[in-house]
Coordinates of C-alpha atoms in Angstrom, one line a residue:
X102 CA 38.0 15.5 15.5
X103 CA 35.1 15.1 13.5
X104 CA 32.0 17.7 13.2
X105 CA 29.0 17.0 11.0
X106 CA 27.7 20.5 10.3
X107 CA 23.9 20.5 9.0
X108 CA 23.5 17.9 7.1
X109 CA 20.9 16.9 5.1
X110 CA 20.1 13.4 3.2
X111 CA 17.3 12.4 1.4
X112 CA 17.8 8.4 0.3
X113 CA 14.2 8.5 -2.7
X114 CA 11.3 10.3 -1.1
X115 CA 12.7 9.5 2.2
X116 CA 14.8 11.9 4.3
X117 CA 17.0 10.3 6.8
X118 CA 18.7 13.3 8.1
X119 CA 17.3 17.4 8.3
X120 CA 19.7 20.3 9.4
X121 CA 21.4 17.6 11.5
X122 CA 24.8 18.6 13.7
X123 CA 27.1 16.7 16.0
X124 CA 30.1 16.1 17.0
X125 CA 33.0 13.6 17.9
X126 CA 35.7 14.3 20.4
X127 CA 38.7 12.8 21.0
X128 CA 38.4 9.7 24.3
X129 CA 34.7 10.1 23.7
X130 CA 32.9 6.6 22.9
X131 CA 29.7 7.4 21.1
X132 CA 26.7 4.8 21.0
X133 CA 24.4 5.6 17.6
X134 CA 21.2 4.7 18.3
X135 CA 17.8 4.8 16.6
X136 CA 15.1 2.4 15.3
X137 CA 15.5 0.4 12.0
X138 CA 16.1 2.3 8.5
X139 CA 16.5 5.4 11.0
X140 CA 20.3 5.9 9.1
X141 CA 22.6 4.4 10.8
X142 CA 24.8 2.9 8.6
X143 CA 24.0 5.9 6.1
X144 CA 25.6 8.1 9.0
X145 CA 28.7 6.2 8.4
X146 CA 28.9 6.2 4.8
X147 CA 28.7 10.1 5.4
X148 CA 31.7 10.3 7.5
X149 CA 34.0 7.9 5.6
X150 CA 33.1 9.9 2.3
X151 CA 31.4 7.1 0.9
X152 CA 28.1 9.1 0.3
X153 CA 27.7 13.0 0.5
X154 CA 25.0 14.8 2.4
X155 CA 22.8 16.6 -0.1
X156 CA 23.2 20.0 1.9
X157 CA 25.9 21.0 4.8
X158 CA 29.1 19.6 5.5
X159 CA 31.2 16.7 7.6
X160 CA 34.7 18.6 9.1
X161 CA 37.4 16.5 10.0
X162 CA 40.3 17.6 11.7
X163 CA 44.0 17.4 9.3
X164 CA 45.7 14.1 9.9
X165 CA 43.2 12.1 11.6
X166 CA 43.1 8.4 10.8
X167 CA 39.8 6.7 10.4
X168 CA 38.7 3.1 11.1
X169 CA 35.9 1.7 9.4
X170 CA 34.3 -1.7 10.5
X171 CA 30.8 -2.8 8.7
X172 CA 29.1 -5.9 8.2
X173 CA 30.5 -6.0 4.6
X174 CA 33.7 -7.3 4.5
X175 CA 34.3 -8.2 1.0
X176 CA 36.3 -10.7 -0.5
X177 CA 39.1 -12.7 1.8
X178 CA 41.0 -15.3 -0.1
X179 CA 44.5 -16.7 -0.3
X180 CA 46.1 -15.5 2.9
X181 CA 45.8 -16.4 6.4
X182 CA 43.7 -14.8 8.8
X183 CA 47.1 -12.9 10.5
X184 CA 48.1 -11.6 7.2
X185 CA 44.6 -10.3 6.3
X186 CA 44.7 -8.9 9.9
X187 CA 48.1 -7.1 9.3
X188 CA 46.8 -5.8 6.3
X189 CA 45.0 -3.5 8.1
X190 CA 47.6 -1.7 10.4
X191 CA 48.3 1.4 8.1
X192 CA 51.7 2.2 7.2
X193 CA 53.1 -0.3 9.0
X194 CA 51.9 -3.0 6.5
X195 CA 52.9 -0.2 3.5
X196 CA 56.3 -0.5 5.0
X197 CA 56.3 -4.2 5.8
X198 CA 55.3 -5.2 2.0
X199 CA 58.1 -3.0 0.7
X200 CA 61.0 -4.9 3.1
X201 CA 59.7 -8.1 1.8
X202 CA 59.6 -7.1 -1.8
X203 CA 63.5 -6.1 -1.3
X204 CA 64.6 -8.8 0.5
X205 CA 63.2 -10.9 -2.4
X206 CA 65.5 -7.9 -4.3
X207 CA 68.9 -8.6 -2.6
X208 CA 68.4 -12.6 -3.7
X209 CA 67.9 -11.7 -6.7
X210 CA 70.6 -13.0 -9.4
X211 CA 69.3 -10.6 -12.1
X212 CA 69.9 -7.3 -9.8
X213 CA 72.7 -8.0 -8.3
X214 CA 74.9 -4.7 -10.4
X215 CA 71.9 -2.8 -8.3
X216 CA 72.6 -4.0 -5.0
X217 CA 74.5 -1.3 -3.3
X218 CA 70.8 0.9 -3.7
X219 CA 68.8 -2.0 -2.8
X220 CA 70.7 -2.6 0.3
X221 CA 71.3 1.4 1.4
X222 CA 67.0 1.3 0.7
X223 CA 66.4 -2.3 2.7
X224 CA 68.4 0.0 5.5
X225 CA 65.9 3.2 5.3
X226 CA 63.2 0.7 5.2
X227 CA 63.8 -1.5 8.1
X228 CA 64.6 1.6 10.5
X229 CA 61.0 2.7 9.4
X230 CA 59.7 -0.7 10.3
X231 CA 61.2 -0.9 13.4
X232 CA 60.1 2.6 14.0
X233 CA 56.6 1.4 13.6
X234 CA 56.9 -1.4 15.9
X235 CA 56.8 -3.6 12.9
X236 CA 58.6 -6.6 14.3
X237 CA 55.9 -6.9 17.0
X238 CA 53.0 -7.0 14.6
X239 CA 52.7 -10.2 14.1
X240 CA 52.7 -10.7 17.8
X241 CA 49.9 -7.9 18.4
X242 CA 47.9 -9.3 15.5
X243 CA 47.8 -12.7 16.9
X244 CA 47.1 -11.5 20.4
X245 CA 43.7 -9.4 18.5
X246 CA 42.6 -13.0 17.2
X247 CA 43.4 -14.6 20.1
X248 CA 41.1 -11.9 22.2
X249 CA 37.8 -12.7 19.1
X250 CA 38.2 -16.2 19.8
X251 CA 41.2 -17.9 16.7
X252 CA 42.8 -21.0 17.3
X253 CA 46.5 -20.7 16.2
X254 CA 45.3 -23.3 13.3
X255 CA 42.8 -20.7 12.4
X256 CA 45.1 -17.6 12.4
X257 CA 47.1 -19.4 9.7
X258 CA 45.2 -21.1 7.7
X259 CA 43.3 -20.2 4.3
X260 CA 41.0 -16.9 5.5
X261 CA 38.9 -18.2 2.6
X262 CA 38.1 -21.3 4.5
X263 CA 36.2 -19.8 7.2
X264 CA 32.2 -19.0 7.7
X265 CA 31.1 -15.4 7.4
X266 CA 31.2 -14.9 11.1
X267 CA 34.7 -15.8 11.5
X268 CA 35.5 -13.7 8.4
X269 CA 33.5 -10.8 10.4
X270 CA 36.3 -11.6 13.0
X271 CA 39.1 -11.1 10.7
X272 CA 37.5 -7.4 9.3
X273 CA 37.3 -6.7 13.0
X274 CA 40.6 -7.7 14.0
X275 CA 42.0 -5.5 11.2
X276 CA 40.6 -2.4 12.7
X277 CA 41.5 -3.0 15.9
X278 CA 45.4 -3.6 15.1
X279 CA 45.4 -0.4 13.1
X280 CA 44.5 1.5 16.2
X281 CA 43.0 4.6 14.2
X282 CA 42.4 8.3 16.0
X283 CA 38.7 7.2 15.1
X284 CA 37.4 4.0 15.1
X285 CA 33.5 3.5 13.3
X286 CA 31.9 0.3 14.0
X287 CA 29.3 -1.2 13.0
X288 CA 27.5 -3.7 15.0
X289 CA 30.9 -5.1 15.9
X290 CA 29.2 -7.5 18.4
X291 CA 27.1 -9.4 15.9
X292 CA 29.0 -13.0 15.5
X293 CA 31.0 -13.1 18.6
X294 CA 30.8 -15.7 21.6
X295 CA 30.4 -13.8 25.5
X296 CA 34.3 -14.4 25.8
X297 CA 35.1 -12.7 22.4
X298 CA 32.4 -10.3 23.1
X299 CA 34.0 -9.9 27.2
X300 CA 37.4 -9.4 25.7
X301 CA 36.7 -6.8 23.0
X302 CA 35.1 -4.3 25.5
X303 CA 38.2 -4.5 27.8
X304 CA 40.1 -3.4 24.5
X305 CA 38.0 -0.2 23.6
X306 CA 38.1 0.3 27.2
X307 CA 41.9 0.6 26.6
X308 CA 41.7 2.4 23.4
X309 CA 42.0 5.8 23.3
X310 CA 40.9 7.6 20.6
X311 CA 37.0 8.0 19.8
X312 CA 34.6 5.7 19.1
X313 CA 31.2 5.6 17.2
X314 CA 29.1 2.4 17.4
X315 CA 26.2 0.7 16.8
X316 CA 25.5 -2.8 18.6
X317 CA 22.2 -4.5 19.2
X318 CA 24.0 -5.7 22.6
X319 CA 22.6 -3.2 25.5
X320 CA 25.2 -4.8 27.8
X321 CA 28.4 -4.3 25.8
X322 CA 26.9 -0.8 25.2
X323 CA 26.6 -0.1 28.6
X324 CA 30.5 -1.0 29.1
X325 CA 32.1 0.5 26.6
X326 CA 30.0 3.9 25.8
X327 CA 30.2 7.2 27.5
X328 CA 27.2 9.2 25.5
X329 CA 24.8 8.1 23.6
X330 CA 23.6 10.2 19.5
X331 CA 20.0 9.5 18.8
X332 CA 19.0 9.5 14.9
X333 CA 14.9 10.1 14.8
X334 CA 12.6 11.5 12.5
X335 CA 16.2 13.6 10.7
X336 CA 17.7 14.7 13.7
X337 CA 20.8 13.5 15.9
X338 CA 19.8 14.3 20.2
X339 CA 22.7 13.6 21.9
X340 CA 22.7 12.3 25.7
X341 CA 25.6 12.0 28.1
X342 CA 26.1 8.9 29.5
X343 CA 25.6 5.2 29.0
X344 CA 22.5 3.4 27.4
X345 CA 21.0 2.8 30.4
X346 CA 21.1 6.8 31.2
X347 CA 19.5 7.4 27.4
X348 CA 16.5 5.0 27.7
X349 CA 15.8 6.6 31.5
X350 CA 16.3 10.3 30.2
X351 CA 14.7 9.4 26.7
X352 CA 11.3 8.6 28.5
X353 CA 11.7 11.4 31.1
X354 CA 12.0 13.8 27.9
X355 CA 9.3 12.0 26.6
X356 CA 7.4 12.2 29.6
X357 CA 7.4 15.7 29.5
X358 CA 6.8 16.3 26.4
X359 CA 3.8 14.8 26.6
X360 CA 2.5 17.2 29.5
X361 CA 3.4 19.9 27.5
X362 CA 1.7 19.4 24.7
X363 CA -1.7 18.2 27.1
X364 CA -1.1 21.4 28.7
X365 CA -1.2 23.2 24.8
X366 CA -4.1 21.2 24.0
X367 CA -6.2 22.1 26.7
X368 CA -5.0 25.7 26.4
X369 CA -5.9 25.7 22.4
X370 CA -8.7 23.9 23.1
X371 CA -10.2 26.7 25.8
X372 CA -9.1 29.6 22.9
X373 CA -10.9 27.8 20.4
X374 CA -14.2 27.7 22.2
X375 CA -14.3 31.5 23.5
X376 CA -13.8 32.3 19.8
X377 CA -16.3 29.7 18.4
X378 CA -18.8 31.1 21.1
X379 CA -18.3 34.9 20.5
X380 CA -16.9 35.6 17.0
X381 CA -20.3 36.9 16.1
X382 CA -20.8 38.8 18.7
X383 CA -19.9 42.3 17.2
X384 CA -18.9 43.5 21.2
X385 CA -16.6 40.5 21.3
X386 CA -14.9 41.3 17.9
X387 CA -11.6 43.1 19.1
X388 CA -10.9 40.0 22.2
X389 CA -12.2 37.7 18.8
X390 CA -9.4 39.2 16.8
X391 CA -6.9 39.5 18.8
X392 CA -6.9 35.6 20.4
X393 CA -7.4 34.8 16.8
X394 CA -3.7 36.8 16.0
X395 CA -2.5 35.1 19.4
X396 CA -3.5 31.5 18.0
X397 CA -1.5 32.1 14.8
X398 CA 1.8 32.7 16.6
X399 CA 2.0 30.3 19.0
X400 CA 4.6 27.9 18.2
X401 CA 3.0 24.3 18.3
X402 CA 4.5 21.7 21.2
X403 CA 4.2 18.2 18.8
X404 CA 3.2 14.8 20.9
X405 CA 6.2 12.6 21.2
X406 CA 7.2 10.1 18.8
X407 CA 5.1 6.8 19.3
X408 CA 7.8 4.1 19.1
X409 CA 6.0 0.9 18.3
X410 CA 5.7 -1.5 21.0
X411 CA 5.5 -5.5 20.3
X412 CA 3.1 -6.9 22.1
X413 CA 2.7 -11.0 22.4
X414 CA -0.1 -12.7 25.0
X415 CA 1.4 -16.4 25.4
X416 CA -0.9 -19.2 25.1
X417 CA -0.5 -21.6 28.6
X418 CA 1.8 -24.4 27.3
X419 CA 0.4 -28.4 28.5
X420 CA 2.0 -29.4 31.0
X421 CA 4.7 -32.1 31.5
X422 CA 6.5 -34.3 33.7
X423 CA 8.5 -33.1 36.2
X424 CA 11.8 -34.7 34.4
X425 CA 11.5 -33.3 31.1
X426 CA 15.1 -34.4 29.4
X427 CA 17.5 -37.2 30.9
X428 CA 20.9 -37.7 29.7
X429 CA 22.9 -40.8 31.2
X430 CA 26.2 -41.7 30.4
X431 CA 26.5 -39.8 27.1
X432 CA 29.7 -40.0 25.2
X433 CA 30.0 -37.8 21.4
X434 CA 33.2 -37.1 19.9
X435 CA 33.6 -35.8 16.3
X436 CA 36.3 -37.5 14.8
X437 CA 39.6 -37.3 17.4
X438 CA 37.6 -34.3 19.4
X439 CA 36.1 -35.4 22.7
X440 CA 33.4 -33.8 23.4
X441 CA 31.2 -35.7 26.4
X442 CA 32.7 -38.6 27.9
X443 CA 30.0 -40.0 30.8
X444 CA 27.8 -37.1 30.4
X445 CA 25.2 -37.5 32.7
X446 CA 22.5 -34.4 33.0
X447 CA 18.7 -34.1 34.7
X448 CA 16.7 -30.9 33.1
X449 CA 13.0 -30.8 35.0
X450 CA 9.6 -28.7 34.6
X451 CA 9.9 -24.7 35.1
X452 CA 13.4 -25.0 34.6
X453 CA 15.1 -21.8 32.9
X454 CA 18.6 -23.5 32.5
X455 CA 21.5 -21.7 30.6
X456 CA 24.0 -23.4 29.2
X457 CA 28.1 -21.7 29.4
X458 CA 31.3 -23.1 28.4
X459 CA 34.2 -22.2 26.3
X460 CA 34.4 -22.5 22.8
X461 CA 34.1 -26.2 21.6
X462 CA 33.0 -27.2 25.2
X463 CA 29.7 -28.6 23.1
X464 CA 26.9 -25.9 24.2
X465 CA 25.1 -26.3 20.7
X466 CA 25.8 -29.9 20.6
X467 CA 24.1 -30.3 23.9
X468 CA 21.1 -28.7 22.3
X469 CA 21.1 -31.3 19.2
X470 CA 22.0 -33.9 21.6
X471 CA 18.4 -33.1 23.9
X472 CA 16.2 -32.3 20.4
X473 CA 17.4 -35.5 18.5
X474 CA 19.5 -33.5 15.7
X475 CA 22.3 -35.4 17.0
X476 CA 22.6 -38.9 18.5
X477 CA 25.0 -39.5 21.3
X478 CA 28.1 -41.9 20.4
X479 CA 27.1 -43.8 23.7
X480 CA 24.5 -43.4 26.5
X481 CA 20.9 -42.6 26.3
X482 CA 19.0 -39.5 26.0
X483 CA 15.2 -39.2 26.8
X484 CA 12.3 -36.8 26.7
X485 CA 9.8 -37.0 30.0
X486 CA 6.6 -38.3 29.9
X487 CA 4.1 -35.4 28.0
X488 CA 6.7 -33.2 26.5
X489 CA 6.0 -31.2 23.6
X490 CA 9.4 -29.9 22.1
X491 CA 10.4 -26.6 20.3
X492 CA 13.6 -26.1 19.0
X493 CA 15.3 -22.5 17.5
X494 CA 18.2 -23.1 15.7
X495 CA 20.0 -20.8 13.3
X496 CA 19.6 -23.1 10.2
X497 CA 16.0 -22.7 10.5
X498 CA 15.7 -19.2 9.5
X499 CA 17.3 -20.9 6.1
X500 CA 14.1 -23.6 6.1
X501 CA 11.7 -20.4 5.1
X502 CA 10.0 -20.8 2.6
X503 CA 11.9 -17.8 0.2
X504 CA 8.7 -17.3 -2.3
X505 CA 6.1 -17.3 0.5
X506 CA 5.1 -14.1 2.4
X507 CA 5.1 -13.5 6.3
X508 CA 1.2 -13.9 6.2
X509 CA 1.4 -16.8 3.7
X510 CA 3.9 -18.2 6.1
X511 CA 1.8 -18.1 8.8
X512 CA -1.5 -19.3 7.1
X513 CA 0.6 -22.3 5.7
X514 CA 2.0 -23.3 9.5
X515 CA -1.4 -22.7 11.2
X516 CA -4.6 -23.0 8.7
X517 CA -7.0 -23.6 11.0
X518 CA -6.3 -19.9 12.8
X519 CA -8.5 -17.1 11.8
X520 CA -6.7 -14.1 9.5
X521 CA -7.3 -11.4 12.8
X522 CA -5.5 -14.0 15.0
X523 CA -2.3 -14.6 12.6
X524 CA -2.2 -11.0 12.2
X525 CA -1.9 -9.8 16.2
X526 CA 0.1 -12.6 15.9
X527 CA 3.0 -11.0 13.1
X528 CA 1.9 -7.6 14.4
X529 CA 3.1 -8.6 18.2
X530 CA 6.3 -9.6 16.6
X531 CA 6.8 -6.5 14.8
X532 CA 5.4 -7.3 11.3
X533 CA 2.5 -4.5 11.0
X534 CA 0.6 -3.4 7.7
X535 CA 2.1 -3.8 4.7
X536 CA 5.4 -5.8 6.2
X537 CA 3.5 -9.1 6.3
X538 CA 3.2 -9.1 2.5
X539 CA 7.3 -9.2 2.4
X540 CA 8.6 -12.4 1.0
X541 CA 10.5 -14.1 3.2
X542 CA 13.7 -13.8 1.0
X543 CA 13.6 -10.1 1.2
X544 CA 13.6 -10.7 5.1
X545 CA 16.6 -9.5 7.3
X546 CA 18.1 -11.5 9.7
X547 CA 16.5 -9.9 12.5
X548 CA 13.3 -10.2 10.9
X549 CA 13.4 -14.1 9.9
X550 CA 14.6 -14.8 13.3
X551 CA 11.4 -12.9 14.7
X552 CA 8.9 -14.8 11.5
X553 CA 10.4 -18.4 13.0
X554 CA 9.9 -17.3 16.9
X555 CA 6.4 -16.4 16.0
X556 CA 5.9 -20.2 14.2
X557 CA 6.8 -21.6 17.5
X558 CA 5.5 -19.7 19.9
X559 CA 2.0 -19.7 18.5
X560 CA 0.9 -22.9 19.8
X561 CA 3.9 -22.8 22.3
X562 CA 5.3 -26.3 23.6
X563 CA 6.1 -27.3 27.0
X564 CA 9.7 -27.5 26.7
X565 CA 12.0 -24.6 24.6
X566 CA 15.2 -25.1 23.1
X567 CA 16.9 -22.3 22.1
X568 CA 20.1 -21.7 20.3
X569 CA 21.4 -18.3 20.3
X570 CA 17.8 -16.8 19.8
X571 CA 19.2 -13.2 20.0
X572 CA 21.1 -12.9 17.0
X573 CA 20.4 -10.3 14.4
X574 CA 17.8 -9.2 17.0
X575 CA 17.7 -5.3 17.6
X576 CA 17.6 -4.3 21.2
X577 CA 13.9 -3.3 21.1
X578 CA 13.1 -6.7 19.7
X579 CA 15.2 -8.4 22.3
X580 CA 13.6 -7.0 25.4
X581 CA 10.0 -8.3 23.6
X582 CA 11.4 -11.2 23.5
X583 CA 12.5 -11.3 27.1
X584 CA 9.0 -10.1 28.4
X585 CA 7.7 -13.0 26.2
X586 CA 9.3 -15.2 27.3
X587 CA 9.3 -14.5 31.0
X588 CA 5.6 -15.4 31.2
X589 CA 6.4 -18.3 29.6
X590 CA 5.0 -21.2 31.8
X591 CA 7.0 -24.3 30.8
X592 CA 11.1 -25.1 30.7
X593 CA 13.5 -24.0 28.9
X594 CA 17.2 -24.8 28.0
X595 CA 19.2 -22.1 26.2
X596 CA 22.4 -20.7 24.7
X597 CA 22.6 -16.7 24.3
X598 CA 25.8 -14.7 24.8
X599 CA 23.4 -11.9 25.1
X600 CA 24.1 -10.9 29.4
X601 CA 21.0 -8.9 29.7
X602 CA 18.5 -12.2 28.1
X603 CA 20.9 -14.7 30.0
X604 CA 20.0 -12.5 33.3
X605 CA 16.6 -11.8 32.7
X606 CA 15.4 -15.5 31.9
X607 CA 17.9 -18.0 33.6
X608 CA 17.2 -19.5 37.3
X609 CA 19.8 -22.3 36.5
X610 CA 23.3 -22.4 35.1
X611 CA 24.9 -25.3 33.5
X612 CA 28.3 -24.8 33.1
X613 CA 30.1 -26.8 30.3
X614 CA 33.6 -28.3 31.7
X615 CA 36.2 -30.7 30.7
X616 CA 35.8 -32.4 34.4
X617 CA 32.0 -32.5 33.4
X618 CA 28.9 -30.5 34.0
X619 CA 28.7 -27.5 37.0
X620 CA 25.5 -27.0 38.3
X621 CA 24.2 -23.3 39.9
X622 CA 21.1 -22.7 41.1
X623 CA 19.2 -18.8 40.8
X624 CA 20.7 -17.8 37.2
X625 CA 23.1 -16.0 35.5
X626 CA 23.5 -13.0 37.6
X627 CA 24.1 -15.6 40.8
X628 CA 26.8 -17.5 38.7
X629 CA 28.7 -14.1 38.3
X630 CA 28.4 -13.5 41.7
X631 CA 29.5 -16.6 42.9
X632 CA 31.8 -17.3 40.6
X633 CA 33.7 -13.8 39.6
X634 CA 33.3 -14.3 35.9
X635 CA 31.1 -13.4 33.4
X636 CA 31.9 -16.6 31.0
X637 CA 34.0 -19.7 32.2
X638 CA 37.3 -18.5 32.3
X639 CA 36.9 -14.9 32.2
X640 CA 37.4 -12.9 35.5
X641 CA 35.3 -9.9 36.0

């Protein structure tokens, strides 16, 4: 459906891709993989004709419709969420605006000597509309924001009043109802909740054309995938099967890579010497010459491509009490919306609690409830005898210091820390070289996230609280972050809808209900076990 013949990019004095071919089938579902900057997105641009290669060609096959879902979703004002989302369904909505516009036609006073055409058109342009399964779209485009999560309020109210996320939703949702041949997207699970995130891999298992995506989310990847393109160094590898399948045969390939060239070395290194040793020896000239001639065509076997590893040695945390928070009898409602009545909830040391529950169950506000941010409406809440708190919350990446550097960041937060300490420290969080002179307002998401986890896990507290640390995090990032944290001696109490951190880190579940709190004991992989579901509500 879509073949990318040779192509070459060069974005300044970088090139992104060299002589690079692949190739998208239809029913194949393509993961695009690759480190940061590795071109990506600029791979999209390519195939949507948004930017040209400098050399070669992209082929796509006559007729085939192309989806196109990135993390800029311009302007949305004016309309509801459903309209914005029917927008999107291709000639369908063509068709749809025209019927409206002649139905406003036939009421018109002014054109009623024209009425005989507008009503023989109005009947050419409804068959078309019901031809298209028009009179169900609004039905299919409210089941779509139903599936990312919409409230019926939010379907039809003012798209312009929503947050980014939610608009991300809406951009989403419009690709999904137009049901291209080929569908591109673009980290499509940054901004959604594990039920949104559960629901929109059962639809691309469901879909099918093909599919090429990128997604910081090894889980969802892992679902919906089938092979796997690698962008590195200008070339696209491509793998068959799912992620996991890629990183095992990535470091086999690696693996043997890395014999062979040993093997070359030592071979090189062995012709090197016998001519070092006998090239002046005129009765070793010809066996000189001619391993000399035998040197110069051998084709070089290069090492394999370091990828940079984040390394973090935890600090041990002082230890606490053995109740570290206590919530009794807790009531917070905002406004008319209940959302604890008689909450009543024990967290103690060692603890690795994750928190589920439905949208508005009051996950986050259980987190502001236990820091402080938020005081209860009745009931007390109380921190255990030696507990020394931090808290991760999304609003502080917006607390950084936008003039300031990484390094100057650092220094500011922890002055009394030598410069070779702060730097393994920004280095184990992937800020090496030259990055820690960025100022933090040039920072990515991914990358503040990673400058605030390094401010508080320095001088690490006893007691974590973390809301949704995984966000804008890449995979590589992520599975630091999880071998951080799981020598991390203290307690914890999280949100993630991240199933690969939620399994790796949790030995307790607390499940968010309207009958109260459900307690399970050995983590998140035991609750799906026990349970059947993967988030409250959602059967596996």
């Amino acid at each position: 459906m879509i073949r990318l013949d040779n192509i070459s990019k060069q974005n300044g004095q970088r090139l992104v891709f060299i002589e690079a071919s692949a190739a998208l089938q239809k029913g194949e579902k393509i993961g695009l993989v690759g480190p940061n900057g590795a071109g990506k997105t600029t791979l999209f641009r390519i195939i949507t004709r948004e930017e040209e290669p400098d050399e070669g060609q992209v082929l796509v096959e006559r007729g085939v419709t192309i989806g196109f879902f990135s993390q800029d979703v311009g302007e949305m004002a004016g309309r509801s969420a459903v309209s914005e989302v029917m927008d999107g369904a291709g000639d369908v909505s063509t068709v749809a605006a025209e019927l409206s516009e002649l139905e406003t036609a036939m009421a018109d006073p002014d054109k009623m000597d024209q009425l005989d055409e507008i009503l023989e058109r109005f009947g050419e342009v409804q068959a078309r509309f019901e031809e298209l399964g028009g009179y169900a779209l609004d039905a299919r485009a409210r089941e779509v924001l139903h599936g990312l999560g919409f409230s019926q309020e939010m379907m039809d109210g003012d798209v312009s009043r929503l947050s980014g996320g939610w608009k991300m939703r809406v951009a989403l949702g419009r690709i999904l109802l137009m049901r291209p041949d080929v569908m591109l997207l673009d980290e499509p699970s940054n901004h959604l909740d594990l039920e949104s995130l559960i629901w929109l891999e059962q639809f691309l298992a469901s879909y099918d054309g093909a599919l090429l995506m990128t997604s910081h989310d090894r889980a969802f990847m892992n679902r919906v995938i089938n092979r796997v393109i690698e962008i590195d160094g200008g070339n696209l590898t491509v793998f068959s099967g799912d992620y996991e399948f890629y990183e095992q045969q990535r470091a086999l390939n690696e693996k043997h890579q890395q014999a062979q060239f040993e093997r070359q070395q030592a071979m090189l290194a062995k012709e090197i010497n016998f001519i070092e040793r006998f090239k002046a020896r005129a009765s070793h000239a010809a066996q000189v010459q001619s391993r000399v001639k035998k040197l110069d065509k051998i084709e070089r076997v290069e090492p394999p491509k370091r990828r940079q590893t984040m390394v973090f040695e935890f600090a041990t945390p002082p230890r606490s009490g053995e109740d570290v928070a206590n919530l009794k009898g807790v009531h917070k409602r905002y406004g008319n919306r209940v959302i604890y009545e008689g909450l009543d909830l024990m967290v103690r040391r060692r603890e690795r609690c994750c928190v589920l529950g439905v949208n508005g169950a009051g996950k986050s506000t259980l987190l502001k409830l236990v820091t402080g941010s938020t005081t209860p409406d009745e009931g007390t809440v109380t921190l255990g005898a030696s507990v020394k708190m931090g808290y991760f919350a999304q609003h502080a990446m917006d607390l950084l210091d936008g003039e300031r550097t990484v390094f100057e960041t650092l220094v500011d937060t922890f002055p009394q820390a030598g410069q070779g300490a702060l730097r393994s420290l920004a280095g184990g969080f992937g800020f090496s070289g030259d990055e820690v002179e960025k100022r933090c307002r040039v920072l990515s998401g991914g990358e503040k996230a990673r400058l605030v986890m390094a401010l508080m896990l320095y001088d690490p507290p006893n007691f974590l609280v973390l809301d949704e640390p995984t966000n804008h995090l890449d995979i590589g990032t992520k599975e630091m972050l999880i071998s951080v944290l799981a020598q991390y001696e203290g307690t914890m109490l999280f949100v993630s809808h991240d199933r690969h951190f939620l399994a790796a880190l949790s030995n307790r579940v607390l499940e968010l209900t309207p009958e109260g709190v459900h307690y399970y004991g050995g983590g998140y992989t035991e609750y799906v076990a026990r349970t059947g579901q993967e988030a409250p509500g959602l059967h596996v």
